[in-house]
mmCIF file of C-alpha atoms in Angstrom:
data_model
loop_
_atom_site.group_PDB
_atom_site.id
_atom_site.type_symbol
_atom_site.label_atom_id
_atom_site.label_comp_id
_atom_site.label_asym_id
_atom_site.label_seq_id
_atom_site.Cartn_x
_atom_site.Cartn_y
_atom_site.Cartn_z
ATOM 1 C CA MET A 22 0.000 0.000 0.000
ATOM 2 C CA ARG A 23 2.833 2.318 0.868
ATOM 3 C CA ARG A 24 4.556 1.628 -2.463
ATOM 4 C CA THR A 25 1.307 2.362 -4.351
ATOM 5 C CA ASN A 26 0.943 5.701 -2.596
ATOM 6 C CA ASN A 27 4.564 6.598 -3.311
ATOM 7 C CA ASN A 28 4.133 5.762 -6.996
ATOM 8 C CA ALA A 29 1.039 7.936 -7.118
ATOM 9 C CA TYR A 30 2.897 10.877 -5.587
ATOM 10 C CA ILE A 31 5.803 10.412 -7.997
ATOM 11 C CA ALA A 32 3.397 10.300 -10.942
ATOM 12 C CA LEU A 33 1.662 13.448 -9.692
ATOM 13 C CA ALA A 34 5.006 15.259 -9.392
ATOM 14 C CA ILE A 35 6.058 14.244 -12.912
ATOM 15 C CA VAL A 36 2.732 15.327 -14.403
ATOM 16 C CA SER A 37 2.882 18.648 -12.533
ATOM 17 C CA ILE A 38 6.378 19.402 -13.824
ATOM 18 C CA PHE A 39 5.695 18.500 -17.439
ATOM 19 C CA TRP A 40 2.234 20.052 -17.506
ATOM 20 C CA GLY A 41 3.437 23.222 -15.813
ATOM 21 C CA THR A 42 6.416 23.744 -18.107
ATOM 22 C CA THR A 43 4.111 23.367 -21.125
ATOM 23 C CA TYR A 44 3.046 26.988 -20.727
ATOM 24 C CA LEU A 45 6.640 28.200 -20.666
ATOM 25 C CA ALA A 46 7.510 26.094 -23.705
ATOM 26 C CA SER A 47 4.472 27.464 -25.535
ATOM 27 C CA ARG A 48 5.504 31.009 -24.646
ATOM 28 C CA ILE A 49 8.900 30.404 -26.236
ATOM 29 C CA GLY A 50 7.408 28.615 -29.233
ATOM 30 C CA VAL A 51 4.932 31.349 -30.183
ATOM 31 C CA ARG A 52 7.849 33.733 -30.647
ATOM 32 C CA HIS A 53 8.747 31.791 -33.770
ATOM 33 C CA MET A 54 5.417 30.583 -35.162
ATOM 34 C CA HIS A 55 1.701 31.082 -34.703
ATOM 35 C CA GLY A 56 0.147 29.421 -31.676
ATOM 36 C CA ILE A 57 -2.301 27.381 -33.769
ATOM 37 C CA THR A 58 0.579 26.141 -35.912
ATOM 38 C CA LEU A 59 2.614 25.210 -32.846
ATOM 39 C CA ALA A 60 -0.281 23.395 -31.188
ATOM 40 C CA GLY A 61 -1.127 21.623 -34.439
ATOM 41 C CA ILE A 62 2.413 20.322 -34.921
ATOM 42 C CA ARG A 63 2.561 19.167 -31.319
ATOM 43 C CA GLN A 64 -0.769 17.338 -31.352
ATOM 44 C CA LEU A 65 -0.289 15.803 -34.786
ATOM 45 C CA MET A 66 3.124 14.342 -33.998
ATOM 46 C CA ALA A 67 2.005 13.083 -30.579
ATOM 47 C CA GLY A 68 -1.117 11.519 -32.053
ATOM 48 C CA VAL A 69 0.776 9.677 -34.787
ATOM 49 C CA LEU A 70 3.321 8.319 -32.303
ATOM 50 C CA LEU A 71 0.714 7.247 -29.746
ATOM 51 C CA ILE A 72 -1.585 5.570 -32.271
ATOM 52 C CA GLY A 73 1.368 3.872 -33.949
ATOM 53 C CA PHE A 74 2.504 2.490 -30.601
ATOM 54 C CA PHE A 75 -0.856 0.863 -29.901
ATOM 55 C CA LEU A 76 -1.283 -0.453 -33.450
ATOM 56 C CA LEU A 77 2.124 -2.115 -33.231
ATOM 57 C CA ARG A 78 0.951 -3.780 -30.021
ATOM 58 C CA GLY A 79 -1.987 -5.331 -31.848
ATOM 59 C CA TYR A 80 -4.774 -2.914 -31.011
ATOM 60 C CA ARG A 81 -7.557 -2.591 -33.576
ATOM 61 C CA LEU A 82 -9.022 0.670 -34.807
ATOM 62 C CA PRO A 83 -12.105 1.767 -32.834
ATOM 63 C CA GLU A 84 -15.552 1.682 -34.411
ATOM 64 C CA LYS A 85 -16.712 4.612 -36.541
ATOM 65 C CA MET A 86 -19.116 5.817 -33.873
ATOM 66 C CA VAL A 87 -16.319 5.866 -31.296
ATOM 67 C CA LEU A 88 -13.995 7.653 -33.724
ATOM 68 C CA SER A 89 -16.629 10.299 -34.438
ATOM 69 C CA LYS A 90 -17.027 10.999 -30.723
ATOM 70 C CA LEU A 91 -13.249 11.102 -30.264
ATOM 71 C CA PHE A 92 -13.174 13.643 -33.089
ATOM 72 C CA VAL A 93 -15.677 15.881 -31.297
ATOM 73 C CA ILE A 94 -13.848 15.601 -27.974
ATOM 74 C CA GLY A 95 -10.489 16.268 -29.620
ATOM 75 C CA ALA A 96 -11.850 19.296 -31.459
ATOM 76 C CA LEU A 97 -13.219 20.768 -28.233
ATOM 77 C CA MET A 98 -10.431 19.966 -25.776
ATOM 78 C CA LEU A 99 -7.319 20.108 -27.934
ATOM 79 C CA CYS A 100 -8.291 22.552 -30.702
ATOM 80 C CA GLY A 101 -10.525 24.842 -28.700
ATOM 81 C CA GLY A 102 -8.739 24.216 -25.406
ATOM 82 C CA ASN A 103 -5.046 23.635 -26.013
ATOM 83 C CA GLY A 104 -4.941 25.458 -29.352
ATOM 84 C CA LEU A 105 -6.498 28.679 -28.091
ATOM 85 C CA LEU A 106 -4.451 28.643 -24.892
ATOM 86 C CA THR A 107 -1.240 28.210 -26.889
ATOM 87 C CA TRP A 108 -2.315 31.162 -29.010
ATOM 88 C CA ALA A 109 -3.119 33.192 -25.882
ATOM 89 C CA VAL A 110 0.434 33.047 -24.499
ATOM 90 C CA LYS A 111 1.467 35.150 -27.481
ATOM 91 C CA TYR A 112 -0.277 38.079 -25.787
ATOM 92 C CA ILE A 113 -0.250 37.282 -22.048
ATOM 93 C CA PRO A 114 2.397 35.886 -19.655
ATOM 94 C CA SER A 115 2.562 32.102 -19.516
ATOM 95 C CA GLY A 116 2.082 32.168 -15.734
ATOM 96 C CA LEU A 117 -1.157 34.107 -16.107
ATOM 97 C CA ALA A 118 -2.337 31.646 -18.765
ATOM 98 C CA ALA A 119 -1.659 28.760 -16.374
ATOM 99 C CA ILE A 120 -3.660 30.466 -13.627
ATOM 100 C CA ILE A 121 -6.587 31.077 -15.967
ATOM 101 C CA ALA A 122 -6.448 27.411 -16.990
ATOM 102 C CA ALA A 123 -6.751 26.532 -13.296
ATOM 103 C CA THR A 124 -10.332 27.860 -13.397
ATOM 104 C CA ILE A 125 -11.402 24.933 -15.609
ATOM 105 C CA PRO A 126 -12.990 23.007 -12.668
ATOM 106 C CA ILE A 127 -15.224 26.011 -12.042
ATOM 107 C CA TRP A 128 -16.355 26.100 -15.671
ATOM 108 C CA ILE A 129 -16.947 22.346 -15.622
ATOM 109 C CA THR A 130 -19.178 22.740 -12.565
ATOM 110 C CA ILE A 131 -21.198 25.501 -14.218
ATOM 111 C CA ALA A 132 -21.501 23.733 -17.574
ATOM 112 C CA SER A 133 -22.419 20.424 -15.930
ATOM 113 C CA TYR A 134 -25.382 22.104 -14.254
ATOM 114 C CA PHE A 135 -26.888 23.053 -17.627
ATOM 115 C CA LEU A 136 -25.747 20.099 -19.750
ATOM 116 C CA VAL A 137 -25.783 17.070 -17.456
ATOM 117 C CA GLN A 138 -27.951 17.342 -14.371
ATOM 118 C CA ARG A 139 -29.506 20.358 -12.701
ATOM 119 C CA THR A 140 -28.589 19.637 -9.112
ATOM 120 C CA ARG A 141 -28.799 22.230 -6.391
ATOM 121 C CA PHE A 142 -25.537 23.967 -5.574
ATOM 122 C CA SER A 143 -24.543 23.599 -1.951
ATOM 123 C CA TRP A 144 -23.318 26.656 -0.108
ATOM 124 C CA GLN A 145 -19.885 25.042 0.164
ATOM 125 C CA LEU A 146 -19.698 24.678 -3.621
ATOM 126 C CA ILE A 147 -20.873 28.238 -4.224
ATOM 127 C CA ALA A 148 -18.387 29.571 -1.667
ATOM 128 C CA GLY A 149 -15.580 27.612 -3.290
ATOM 129 C CA MET A 150 -16.426 28.984 -6.740
ATOM 130 C CA ILE A 151 -16.582 32.545 -5.447
ATOM 131 C CA ILE A 152 -13.223 32.165 -3.705
ATOM 132 C CA GLY A 153 -11.751 30.687 -6.867
ATOM 133 C CA PHE A 154 -12.965 33.546 -9.059
ATOM 134 C CA ALA A 155 -11.865 36.078 -6.438
ATOM 135 C CA GLY A 156 -8.390 34.577 -6.429
ATOM 136 C CA VAL A 157 -8.097 34.902 -10.193
ATOM 137 C CA ALA A 158 -9.473 38.450 -10.050
ATOM 138 C CA GLY A 159 -6.916 39.322 -7.371
ATOM 139 C CA ILE A 160 -4.088 38.134 -9.579
ATOM 140 C CA PHE A 161 -5.254 40.545 -12.283
ATOM 141 C CA TYR A 162 -4.402 43.402 -9.910
ATOM 142 C CA ASN A 163 -0.807 43.233 -11.100
ATOM 143 C CA TYR A 164 -1.972 43.519 -14.706
ATOM 144 C CA LEU A 165 -4.415 46.436 -14.373
ATOM 145 C CA SER A 166 -2.300 48.674 -16.599
ATOM 146 C CA SER A 167 -2.196 45.978 -19.281
ATOM 147 C CA LEU A 168 -5.975 45.568 -19.353
ATOM 148 C CA PHE A 169 -6.200 48.625 -21.603
ATOM 149 C CA ASN A 170 -3.946 46.950 -24.156
ATOM 150 C CA PRO A 171 -6.127 45.434 -26.947
ATOM 151 C CA GLN A 172 -3.679 42.577 -27.494
ATOM 152 C CA PHE A 173 -3.694 41.733 -23.777
ATOM 153 C CA GLN A 174 -7.492 41.818 -23.769
ATOM 154 C CA PHE A 175 -7.557 39.490 -26.766
ATOM 155 C CA GLY A 176 -5.189 37.086 -25.021
ATOM 156 C CA ILE A 177 -7.356 37.035 -21.892
ATOM 157 C CA LEU A 178 -10.477 36.479 -23.994
ATOM 158 C CA ILE A 179 -9.167 33.458 -25.894
ATOM 159 C CA ALA A 180 -7.593 32.043 -22.714
ATOM 160 C CA PHE A 181 -10.973 31.986 -20.973
ATOM 161 C CA GLY A 182 -12.516 30.695 -24.197
ATOM 162 C CA SER A 183 -10.080 27.791 -24.133
ATOM 163 C CA CYS A 184 -11.230 26.930 -20.600
ATOM 164 C CA ILE A 185 -14.842 26.734 -21.749
ATOM 165 C CA PHE A 186 -13.985 24.499 -24.708
ATOM 166 C CA TRP A 187 -11.906 22.214 -22.475
ATOM 167 C CA SER A 188 -14.754 22.029 -19.958
ATOM 168 C CA LEU A 189 -17.267 21.024 -22.631
ATOM 169 C CA GLY A 190 -14.922 18.330 -23.900
ATOM 170 C CA SER A 191 -14.392 17.020 -20.369
ATOM 171 C CA ILE A 192 -18.136 16.775 -19.788
ATOM 172 C CA LEU A 193 -18.668 14.864 -23.033
ATOM 173 C CA THR A 194 -15.786 12.541 -22.157
ATOM 174 C CA ALA A 195 -17.469 11.608 -18.873
ATOM 175 C CA LYS A 196 -20.949 11.458 -20.397
ATOM 176 C CA TRP A 197 -20.049 9.204 -23.320
ATOM 177 C CA ALA A 198 -17.662 6.910 -21.389
ATOM 178 C CA LEU A 199 -16.220 5.424 -24.588
ATOM 179 C CA ASN A 200 -15.171 1.781 -24.506
ATOM 180 C CA VAL A 201 -11.596 2.346 -25.662
ATOM 181 C CA ASN A 202 -8.180 2.425 -23.990
ATOM 182 C CA TYR A 203 -7.885 5.982 -22.715
ATOM 183 C CA LEU A 204 -4.361 6.482 -24.076
ATOM 184 C CA PHE A 205 -5.315 4.965 -27.431
ATOM 185 C CA GLY A 206 -8.340 7.253 -27.520
ATOM 186 C CA ALA A 207 -6.191 10.239 -26.570
ATOM 187 C CA GLY A 208 -3.975 9.458 -29.544
ATOM 188 C CA PHE A 209 -6.925 9.792 -31.922
ATOM 189 C CA GLN A 210 -8.003 13.009 -30.224
ATOM 190 C CA MET A 211 -4.507 14.404 -30.752
ATOM 191 C CA LEU A 212 -4.412 13.221 -34.360
ATOM 192 C CA PHE A 213 -7.804 14.697 -35.237
ATOM 193 C CA SER A 214 -7.115 18.004 -33.496
ATOM 194 C CA GLY A 215 -3.665 18.233 -35.071
ATOM 195 C CA VAL A 216 -5.118 17.744 -38.555
ATOM 196 C CA ILE A 217 -7.744 20.428 -37.873
ATOM 197 C CA MET A 218 -5.243 22.991 -36.597
ATOM 198 C CA VAL A 219 -2.700 22.249 -39.310
ATOM 199 C CA GLY A 220 -5.510 22.574 -41.849
ATOM 200 C CA ILE A 221 -6.405 25.987 -40.431
ATOM 201 C CA ALA A 222 -2.751 27.000 -40.568
ATOM 202 C CA SER A 223 -2.125 25.609 -44.064
ATOM 203 C CA PRO A 224 -0.795 27.910 -46.831
ATOM 204 C CA GLY A 225 -3.272 30.090 -48.649
ATOM 205 C CA ARG A 226 -5.751 30.180 -45.787
ATOM 206 C CA HIS A 227 -5.487 32.146 -42.540
ATOM 207 C CA LEU A 228 -2.007 31.733 -41.086
ATOM 208 C CA CYS A 229 1.423 32.136 -42.631
ATOM 209 C CA LEU A 230 3.895 29.338 -41.949
ATOM 210 C CA TYR A 231 6.701 31.054 -43.831
ATOM 211 C CA GLN A 232 7.942 33.634 -41.345
ATOM 212 C CA PRO A 233 11.734 34.035 -41.167
ATOM 213 C CA ASP A 234 11.686 33.040 -37.472
ATOM 214 C CA CYS A 235 9.669 29.932 -38.263
ATOM 215 C CA CYS A 236 12.159 28.986 -40.971
ATOM 216 C CA ARG A 237 15.064 29.231 -38.555
ATOM 217 C CA VAL A 238 13.317 26.770 -36.236
ATOM 218 C CA PHE A 239 13.844 24.195 -38.974
ATOM 219 C CA GLY A 240 17.481 25.242 -39.467
ATOM 220 C CA MET A 241 16.880 26.935 -42.805
ATOM 221 C CA ASP A 242 17.359 30.508 -43.917
ATOM 222 C CA ASP A 243 15.425 30.069 -47.162
ATOM 223 C CA PRO A 244 11.661 30.352 -46.517
ATOM 224 C CA ALA A 245 10.833 28.467 -49.715
ATOM 225 C CA ARG A 246 12.905 25.449 -48.658
ATOM 226 C CA ALA A 247 11.462 25.601 -45.155
ATOM 227 C CA SER A 248 7.947 25.708 -46.558
ATOM 228 C CA ASN A 249 8.584 22.486 -48.457
ATOM 229 C CA LEU A 250 9.773 20.827 -45.255
ATOM 230 C CA VAL A 251 6.814 22.110 -43.242
ATOM 231 C CA ASP A 252 4.306 20.943 -45.832
ATOM 232 C CA GLY A 253 5.908 17.541 -45.981
ATOM 233 C CA LEU A 254 6.007 17.109 -42.211
ATOM 234 C CA LEU A 255 2.490 18.317 -41.583
ATOM 235 C CA LEU A 256 0.868 16.701 -44.627
ATOM 236 C CA ALA A 257 -0.997 19.957 -44.951
ATOM 237 C CA GLY A 258 -0.940 20.340 -48.723
ATOM 238 C CA ASP A 259 -4.176 21.554 -50.248
ATOM 239 C CA HIS A 260 -6.149 18.752 -51.910
ATOM 240 C CA ARG A 261 -6.948 20.980 -54.871
ATOM 241 C CA GLY A 262 -3.389 20.796 -56.121
ATOM 242 C CA SER A 263 0.137 21.904 -55.273
ATOM 243 C CA ILE A 264 1.431 25.343 -56.177
ATOM 244 C CA SER A 265 4.390 25.864 -58.437
ATOM 245 C CA CYS A 266 7.880 26.603 -57.186
ATOM 246 C CA LYS A 267 7.645 30.134 -58.573
ATOM 247 C CA GLN A 268 4.377 30.766 -56.737
ATOM 248 C CA ARG A 269 5.873 29.313 -53.538
ATOM 249 C CA ASP A 270 8.894 31.592 -53.798
ATOM 250 C CA GLN A 271 6.642 34.606 -54.346
ATOM 251 C CA GLN A 272 4.542 33.635 -51.350
ATOM 252 C CA ALA A 273 7.612 33.203 -49.188
ATOM 253 C CA GLU A 274 8.978 36.566 -50.303
ATOM 254 C CA SER A 275 5.712 38.336 -49.527
ATOM 255 C CA CYS A 276 5.667 36.777 -46.060
ATOM 256 C CA ASN A 277 9.227 37.934 -45.450
ATOM 257 C CA GLU A 278 8.152 41.504 -46.071
ATOM 258 C CA SER A 279 5.485 41.309 -43.378
ATOM 259 C CA ILE A 280 6.302 40.777 -39.715
ATOM 260 C CA ASN A 281 2.720 40.396 -38.527
ATOM 261 C CA ILE A 282 0.573 37.343 -39.256
ATOM 262 C CA LYS A 283 -2.735 38.026 -40.944
ATOM 263 C CA ILE A 284 -5.310 36.126 -38.971
ATOM 264 C CA PHE A 285 -8.546 37.075 -40.694
#
């Protein structure tokens, strides 16, 4: 019994370290590429590796109905949750993003009341939620001057939005209780969400993958060469056909002339 408890504490410590440093790593990553791009690469690679591991061990693909539900959960939790939060750290400190993410249990409680079962809130639960919100509001005291910055406001908005998406995905996960290995299922959620985010960030749509900083991440100074590598790694080529080398070079050159990413 003692050994089991020790293993649980060790596992908790490892998860806390890796989960906590995710925000710092995201903060560094968004300096070189868009947050949606970064989150898409991360989820896509993790999903491929995790699914491949289970397939090599003899696991069979889940049924279509299970896959469709994993798609919905992945879109909510990893696209709407992780993707938006990764984007948010472009505009707000990573520590503040982590604190906002800590309000997810509160959002789950509120959403569960409307979506699952309308149970009466006890005074202890209400008091806990108020204290939780008050704690987050108190932390914003150090950022009062930044609240007038439109970019900071945008970062706060999408950070709280990510919490709501994650909460909805968590509720559906518990409600559906899919009959699949949870790590195997997580792999499909990562794969689906990675494909969605990479699709959003693909060339010719909303986000530009060909920034000079992004190219240097891949060890290349030539944006055109880096774009070929990115497209190959992400499998994000448009199904309507590939563009010519001349068009790719022109696109890369135009992106070099602009520092800001055009989102909409």
